[in-house]
Amino acid sequence: MSTSLRNNGAALLSLVAAALLVAGLTLAIFWAPEDADQGISQKIFYVHVPVALTAYAAFFWAAWKALRLLWKGGERYDLESYTAVHMGVIFGVLTLITGSIWARISWGHWWVWSERQLTLFLILFLFYSAYFMLRYSTDPGPRRSRTSAVYALFGVALIPVSFMAIRLAEGLIHPVVFKRDGPDMDGSMFLTFCVCLAGMIALAGGLYLLELSGKRADASLRELRRRLA
Amino acid sequence: MSSGEKYLWAAYLVLFAAVLLYVVLIALKVGRLERELADLARVARERAEGLNG
């Protein structure tokens, strides 16, 4: 993808994200009904769950790029995988913060260690945070690209475990909304959720392309500086 | 405002603040890249002038 296409893509995705997120949050506040048990605080769901799913999607994207690097080679996949991990970690932080706020109002605690879903997400987040330590502890080059790619691929194995933990856990307090026979919520709630999720994915896509452009410009400038020195 | 509403707005604000922070960081990065580019353009110009005598 050329730089101008990427920048146009980032601008377009940012606009789509802004429109969808404004629409989604407006629907969440004014249209979607309040939950019978949790009341208005349940509306954190429209931010927390899309942010968490976007973090998972970013980690999957990082693994896909890592796989392509290991399979076909090519320096560009390394930067793309790294940028996707970067996005995943940002959305991971947001997941933990919004989840903690929701936990505080629903359960009375900011964090519950006995909840496997929470702990597994924290492990996944810490695993990907350590990716940066690994990456910057080795010199740039093919070796660093390959080790980073293998690490990003390993991390993705934790995602299904984290996702399934909530269904396998016993005596859980974390709610299960998406079941085998469909979403366990009102139609208007589900539509609002879909708009918010689409907005969040568009936002992550726009930020990903913007970050990628920045990192590529940085690398080109470094190369230019080296040649001019 | 009920405590539920306060927490709800706090969660929405976190998202908004994160996006805003990201925009500020990107703006700082673009500023740095512009400065570096101007610096390299100056070096290249001086080299070209040196070569032309």
GROMACS .gro file of C-alpha atoms in nm:
model
  282
    1MET     CA    1   0.000   0.000   0.000
    2SER     CA    2   0.145   0.341  -0.096
    3THR     CA    3   0.193   0.618   0.162
    4SER     CA    4  -0.081   0.842   0.016
    5LEU     CA    5  -0.327   0.550   0.002
    6ARG     CA    6  -0.243   0.463   0.360
    7ASN     CA    7  -0.288   0.824   0.475
    8ASN     CA    8  -0.617   0.852   0.285
    9GLY     CA    9  -0.723   0.521   0.441
   10ALA     CA   10  -0.635   0.651   0.788
   11ALA     CA   11  -0.832   0.973   0.729
   12LEU     CA   12  -1.134   0.783   0.594
   13LEU     CA   13  -1.131   0.529   0.875
   14SER     CA   14  -1.097   0.809   1.134
   15LEU     CA   15  -1.401   0.986   0.989
   16VAL     CA   16  -1.601   0.662   0.981
   17ALA     CA   17  -1.491   0.590   1.340
   18ALA     CA   18  -1.591   0.937   1.460
   19ALA     CA   19  -1.935   0.908   1.295
   20LEU     CA   20  -1.999   0.555   1.424
   21LEU     CA   21  -1.875   0.623   1.778
   22VAL     CA   22  -2.080   0.942   1.812
   23ALA     CA   23  -2.385   0.753   1.676
   24GLY     CA   24  -2.316   0.449   1.895
   25LEU     CA   25  -2.270   0.641   2.218
   26THR     CA   26  -2.576   0.858   2.142
   27LEU     CA   27  -2.780   0.540   2.090
   28ALA     CA   28  -2.633   0.394   2.409
   29ILE     CA   29  -2.726   0.696   2.620
   30PHE     CA   30  -3.062   0.799   2.472
   31TRP     CA   31  -3.208   0.494   2.295
   32ALA     CA   32  -3.089   0.162   2.440
   33PRO     CA   33  -3.294   0.062   2.745
   34GLU     CA   34  -3.140   0.043   3.090
   35ASP     CA   35  -3.057  -0.303   3.219
   36ALA     CA   36  -3.309  -0.431   3.472
   37ASP     CA   37  -3.041  -0.547   3.720
   38GLN     CA   38  -2.755  -0.303   3.677
   39GLY     CA   39  -2.937   0.013   3.573
   40ILE     CA   40  -2.749   0.286   3.387
   41SER     CA   41  -2.402   0.154   3.476
   42GLN     CA   42  -2.461  -0.140   3.237
   43LYS     CA   43  -2.415   0.112   2.951
   44ILE     CA   44  -2.038   0.085   3.013
   45PHE     CA   45  -2.086  -0.242   2.819
   46TYR     CA   46  -2.107  -0.039   2.493
   47VAL     CA   47  -1.750   0.085   2.548
   48HIS     CA   48  -1.588  -0.196   2.744
   49VAL     CA   49  -1.680  -0.497   2.526
   50PRO     CA   50  -1.604  -0.331   2.186
   51VAL     CA   51  -1.269  -0.210   2.324
   52ALA     CA   52  -1.184  -0.562   2.448
   53LEU     CA   53  -1.286  -0.726   2.119
   54THR     CA   54  -1.080  -0.466   1.928
   55ALA     CA   55  -0.777  -0.550   2.143
   56TYR     CA   56  -0.824  -0.919   2.055
   57ALA     CA   57  -0.861  -0.826   1.684
   58ALA     CA   58  -0.537  -0.622   1.695
   59PHE     CA   59  -0.349  -0.915   1.852
   60PHE     CA   60  -0.490  -1.148   1.584
   61TRP     CA   61  -0.380  -0.901   1.315
   62ALA     CA   62  -0.031  -0.889   1.470
   63ALA     CA   63  -0.015  -1.270   1.465
   64TRP     CA   64  -0.131  -1.282   1.102
   65LYS     CA   65   0.142  -1.037   0.999
   66ALA     CA   66   0.395  -1.231   1.208
   67LEU     CA   67   0.293  -1.553   1.032
   68ARG     CA   68   0.338  -1.386   0.692
   69LEU     CA   69   0.682  -1.265   0.798
   70LEU     CA   70   0.790  -1.614   0.902
   71TRP     CA   71   0.634  -1.768   0.592
   72LYS     CA   72   0.725  -1.526   0.315
   73GLY     CA   73   0.984  -1.297   0.472
   74GLY     CA   74   0.971  -0.922   0.412
   75GLU     CA   75   1.064  -0.643   0.652
   76ARG     CA   76   0.728  -0.467   0.612
   77TYR     CA   77   0.544  -0.746   0.796
   78ASP     CA   78   0.766  -0.694   1.099
   79LEU     CA   79   0.668  -0.328   1.127
   80GLU     CA   80   0.301  -0.412   1.062
   81SER     CA   81   0.299  -0.683   1.330
   82TYR     CA   82   0.476  -0.452   1.577
   83THR     CA   83   0.226  -0.170   1.509
   84ALA     CA   84  -0.068  -0.408   1.558
   85VAL     CA   85   0.073  -0.523   1.895
   86HIS     CA   86   0.114  -0.153   1.985
   87MET     CA   87  -0.258  -0.096   1.906
   88GLY     CA   88  -0.361  -0.410   2.093
   89VAL     CA   89  -0.178  -0.299   2.406
   90ILE     CA   90  -0.340   0.049   2.392
   91PHE     CA   91  -0.687  -0.109   2.360
   92GLY     CA   92  -0.586  -0.360   2.631
   93VAL     CA   93  -0.516  -0.074   2.875
   94LEU     CA   94  -0.856   0.077   2.789
   95THR     CA   95  -1.021  -0.263   2.845
   96LEU     CA   96  -0.865  -0.293   3.190
   97ILE     CA   97  -0.957   0.064   3.290
   98THR     CA   98  -1.320   0.052   3.167
   99GLY     CA   99  -1.360  -0.300   3.308
  100SER     CA  100  -1.234  -0.185   3.649
  101ILE     CA  101  -1.479   0.106   3.649
  102TRP     CA  102  -1.764  -0.133   3.565
  103ALA     CA  103  -1.645  -0.382   3.830
  104ARG     CA  104  -1.638  -0.107   4.095
  105ILE     CA  105  -2.000  -0.010   4.037
  106SER     CA  106  -2.132  -0.365   3.980
  107TRP     CA  107  -1.932  -0.575   4.226
  108GLY     CA  108  -1.803  -0.307   4.464
  109HIS     CA  109  -1.437  -0.385   4.383
  110TRP     CA  110  -1.197  -0.241   4.123
  111TRP     CA  111  -1.051  -0.586   4.062
  112VAL     CA  112  -1.147  -0.944   4.154
  113TRP     CA  113  -0.855  -1.187   4.141
  114SER     CA  114  -1.078  -1.496   4.157
  115GLU     CA  115  -1.235  -1.412   3.819
  116ARG     CA  116  -1.053  -1.617   3.554
  117GLN     CA  117  -1.168  -1.395   3.267
  118LEU     CA  118  -1.009  -1.089   3.430
  119THR     CA  119  -0.688  -1.262   3.532
  120LEU     CA  120  -0.645  -1.423   3.189
  121PHE     CA  121  -0.696  -1.091   3.015
  122LEU     CA  122  -0.436  -0.937   3.248
  123ILE     CA  123  -0.192  -1.221   3.163
  124LEU     CA  124  -0.256  -1.164   2.791
  125PHE     CA  125  -0.198  -0.790   2.834
  126LEU     CA  126   0.125  -0.843   3.032
  127PHE     CA  127   0.242  -1.099   2.775
  128TYR     CA  128   0.203  -0.847   2.494
  129SER     CA  129   0.354  -0.567   2.707
  130ALA     CA  130   0.664  -0.785   2.745
  131TYR     CA  131   0.681  -0.799   2.362
  132PHE     CA  132   0.830  -0.448   2.367
  133MET     CA  133   1.099  -0.551   2.618
  134LEU     CA  134   1.193  -0.846   2.397
  135ARG     CA  135   1.194  -0.631   2.083
  136TYR     CA  136   1.413  -0.359   2.226
  137SER     CA  137   1.653  -0.596   2.398
  138THR     CA  138   1.784  -0.718   2.060
  139ASP     CA  139   1.950  -0.523   1.779
  140PRO     CA  140   1.739  -0.433   1.474
  141GLY     CA  141   1.763  -0.687   1.194
  142PRO     CA  142   1.622  -1.019   1.072
  143ARG     CA  143   1.689  -1.193   1.405
  144ARG     CA  144   1.483  -0.938   1.596
  145SER     CA  145   1.205  -0.957   1.337
  146ARG     CA  146   1.186  -1.336   1.361
  147THR     CA  147   1.193  -1.351   1.743
  148SER     CA  148   0.926  -1.079   1.765
  149ALA     CA  149   0.713  -1.266   1.511
  150VAL     CA  150   0.738  -1.596   1.702
  151TYR     CA  151   0.644  -1.414   2.026
  152ALA     CA  152   0.342  -1.244   1.862
  153LEU     CA  153   0.228  -1.584   1.730
  154PHE     CA  154   0.258  -1.747   2.073
  155GLY     CA  155   0.050  -1.471   2.230
  156VAL     CA  156  -0.243  -1.530   2.001
  157ALA     CA  157  -0.286  -1.879   2.151
  158LEU     CA  158  -0.384  -1.710   2.478
  159ILE     CA  159  -0.680  -1.531   2.317
  160PRO     CA  160  -0.916  -1.831   2.280
  161VAL     CA  161  -0.822  -1.937   2.634
  162SER     CA  162  -0.905  -1.589   2.763
  163PHE     CA  163  -1.227  -1.580   2.561
  164MET     CA  164  -1.340  -1.928   2.664
  165ALA     CA  165  -1.243  -1.889   3.030
  166ILE     CA  166  -1.566  -1.712   3.107
  167ARG     CA  167  -1.765  -2.005   2.966
  168LEU     CA  168  -1.557  -2.270   3.139
  169ALA     CA  169  -1.544  -2.096   3.476
  170GLU     CA  170  -1.767  -2.206   3.758
  171GLY     CA  171  -1.929  -1.973   4.007
  172LEU     CA  172  -1.852  -1.670   3.796
  173ILE     CA  173  -1.976  -1.320   3.855
  174HIS     CA  174  -1.862  -1.180   3.519
  175PRO     CA  175  -2.176  -1.178   3.298
  176VAL     CA  176  -2.203  -1.395   2.983
  177VAL     CA  177  -2.388  -1.206   2.710
  178PHE     CA  178  -2.303  -1.393   2.391
  179LYS     CA  179  -2.431  -1.749   2.415
  180ARG     CA  180  -2.459  -2.035   2.168
  181ASP     CA  181  -2.816  -1.944   2.074
  182GLY     CA  182  -2.732  -1.577   2.013
  183PRO     CA  183  -2.685  -1.257   2.212
  184ASP     CA  184  -2.872  -1.249   2.542
  185MET     CA  185  -2.998  -0.891   2.508
  186ASP     CA  186  -3.267  -0.671   2.364
  187GLY     CA  187  -3.258  -0.598   1.986
  188SER     CA  188  -3.192  -0.226   2.041
  189MET     CA  189  -2.908  -0.309   2.281
  190PHE     CA  190  -2.754  -0.545   2.025
  191LEU     CA  191  -2.779  -0.288   1.743
  192THR     CA  192  -2.618  -0.021   1.964
  193PHE     CA  193  -2.343  -0.265   2.055
  194CYS     CA  194  -2.279  -0.345   1.684
  195VAL     CA  195  -2.251   0.028   1.597
  196CYS     CA  196  -2.007   0.084   1.886
  197LEU     CA  197  -1.803  -0.224   1.787
  198ALA     CA  198  -1.782  -0.112   1.422
  199GLY     CA  199  -1.676   0.236   1.539
  200MET     CA  200  -1.410   0.097   1.769
  201ILE     CA  201  -1.268  -0.130   1.497
  202ALA     CA  202  -1.263   0.164   1.252
  203LEU     CA  203  -1.087   0.375   1.516
  204ALA     CA  204  -0.824   0.106   1.572
  205GLY     CA  205  -0.780   0.068   1.193
  206GLY     CA  206  -0.734   0.443   1.147
  207LEU     CA  207  -0.486   0.467   1.435
  208TYR     CA  208  -0.302   0.159   1.304
  209LEU     CA  209  -0.254   0.313   0.958
  210LEU     CA  210  -0.152   0.648   1.110
  211GLU     CA  211   0.098   0.484   1.344
  212LEU     CA  212   0.234   0.272   1.059
  213SER     CA  213   0.288   0.584   0.846
  214GLY     CA  214   0.470   0.753   1.134
  215LYS     CA  215   0.694   0.451   1.196
  216ARG     CA  216   0.773   0.418   0.823
  217ALA     CA  217   0.856   0.792   0.797
  218ASP     CA  218   1.079   0.753   1.104
  219ALA     CA  219   1.262   0.458   0.946
  220SER     CA  220   1.306   0.645   0.614
  221LEU     CA  221   1.446   0.950   0.794
  222ARG     CA  222   1.690   0.732   0.988
  223GLU     CA  223   1.805   0.574   0.662
  224LEU     CA  224   1.843   0.917   0.498
  225ARG     CA  225   2.038   1.048   0.796
  226ARG     CA  226   2.270   0.745   0.781
  227ARG     CA  227   2.335   0.799   0.409
  228LEU     CA  228   2.398   1.171   0.450
  229ALA     CA  229   2.633   1.124   0.748
  230MET     CA  230  -2.627   1.256   3.919
  231SER     CA  231  -2.636   0.899   4.060
  232SER     CA  232  -2.315   0.709   4.130
  233GLY     CA  233  -2.397   0.476   3.836
  234GLU     CA  234  -2.410   0.776   3.603
  235LYS     CA  235  -2.079   0.907   3.742
  236TYR     CA  236  -1.905   0.577   3.672
  237LEU     CA  237  -2.062   0.558   3.325
  238TRP     CA  238  -1.934   0.905   3.234
  239ALA     CA  239  -1.593   0.819   3.382
  240ALA     CA  240  -1.570   0.517   3.147
  241TYR     CA  241  -1.672   0.723   2.842
  242LEU     CA  242  -1.429   0.997   2.945
  243VAL     CA  243  -1.143   0.747   2.965
  244LEU     CA  244  -1.201   0.653   2.601
  245PHE     CA  245  -1.224   1.018   2.494
  246ALA     CA  246  -0.909   1.111   2.692
  247ALA     CA  247  -0.717   0.819   2.540
  248VAL     CA  248  -0.805   0.926   2.184
  249LEU     CA  249  -0.717   1.288   2.269
  250LEU     CA  250  -0.384   1.184   2.422
  251TYR     CA  251  -0.308   0.977   2.112
  252VAL     CA  252  -0.379   1.275   1.884
  253VAL     CA  253  -0.144   1.493   2.097
  254LEU     CA  254   0.130   1.228   2.078
  255ILE     CA  255   0.088   1.195   1.700
  256ALA     CA  256   0.103   1.576   1.665
  257LEU     CA  257   0.428   1.582   1.867
  258LYS     CA  258   0.570   1.304   1.651
  259VAL     CA  259   0.477   1.484   1.327
  260GLY     CA  260   0.647   1.799   1.464
  261ARG     CA  261   0.964   1.602   1.538
  262LEU     CA  262   0.961   1.440   1.191
  263GLU     CA  263   0.917   1.783   1.029
  264ARG     CA  264   1.215   1.922   1.222
  265GLU     CA  265   1.432   1.622   1.130
  266LEU     CA  266   1.329   1.649   0.765
  267ALA     CA  267   1.410   2.021   0.757
  268ASP     CA  268   1.747   1.943   0.915
  269LEU     CA  269   1.825   1.676   0.653
  270ALA     CA  270   1.708   1.904   0.370
  271ARG     CA  271   1.949   2.171   0.498
  272VAL     CA  272   2.238   1.921   0.507
  273ALA     CA  273   2.156   1.803   0.152
  274ARG     CA  274   2.133   2.165   0.028
  275GLU     CA  275   2.470   2.256   0.183
  276ARG     CA  276   2.626   1.945   0.024
  277ALA     CA  277   2.484   2.035  -0.320
  278GLU     CA  278   2.610   2.393  -0.286
  279GLY     CA  279   2.954   2.261  -0.182
  280LEU     CA  280   2.965   2.032  -0.489
  281ASN     CA  281   2.868   2.316  -0.723
  282GLY     CA  282   3.151   2.523  -0.585
   0.00000   0.00000   0.00000
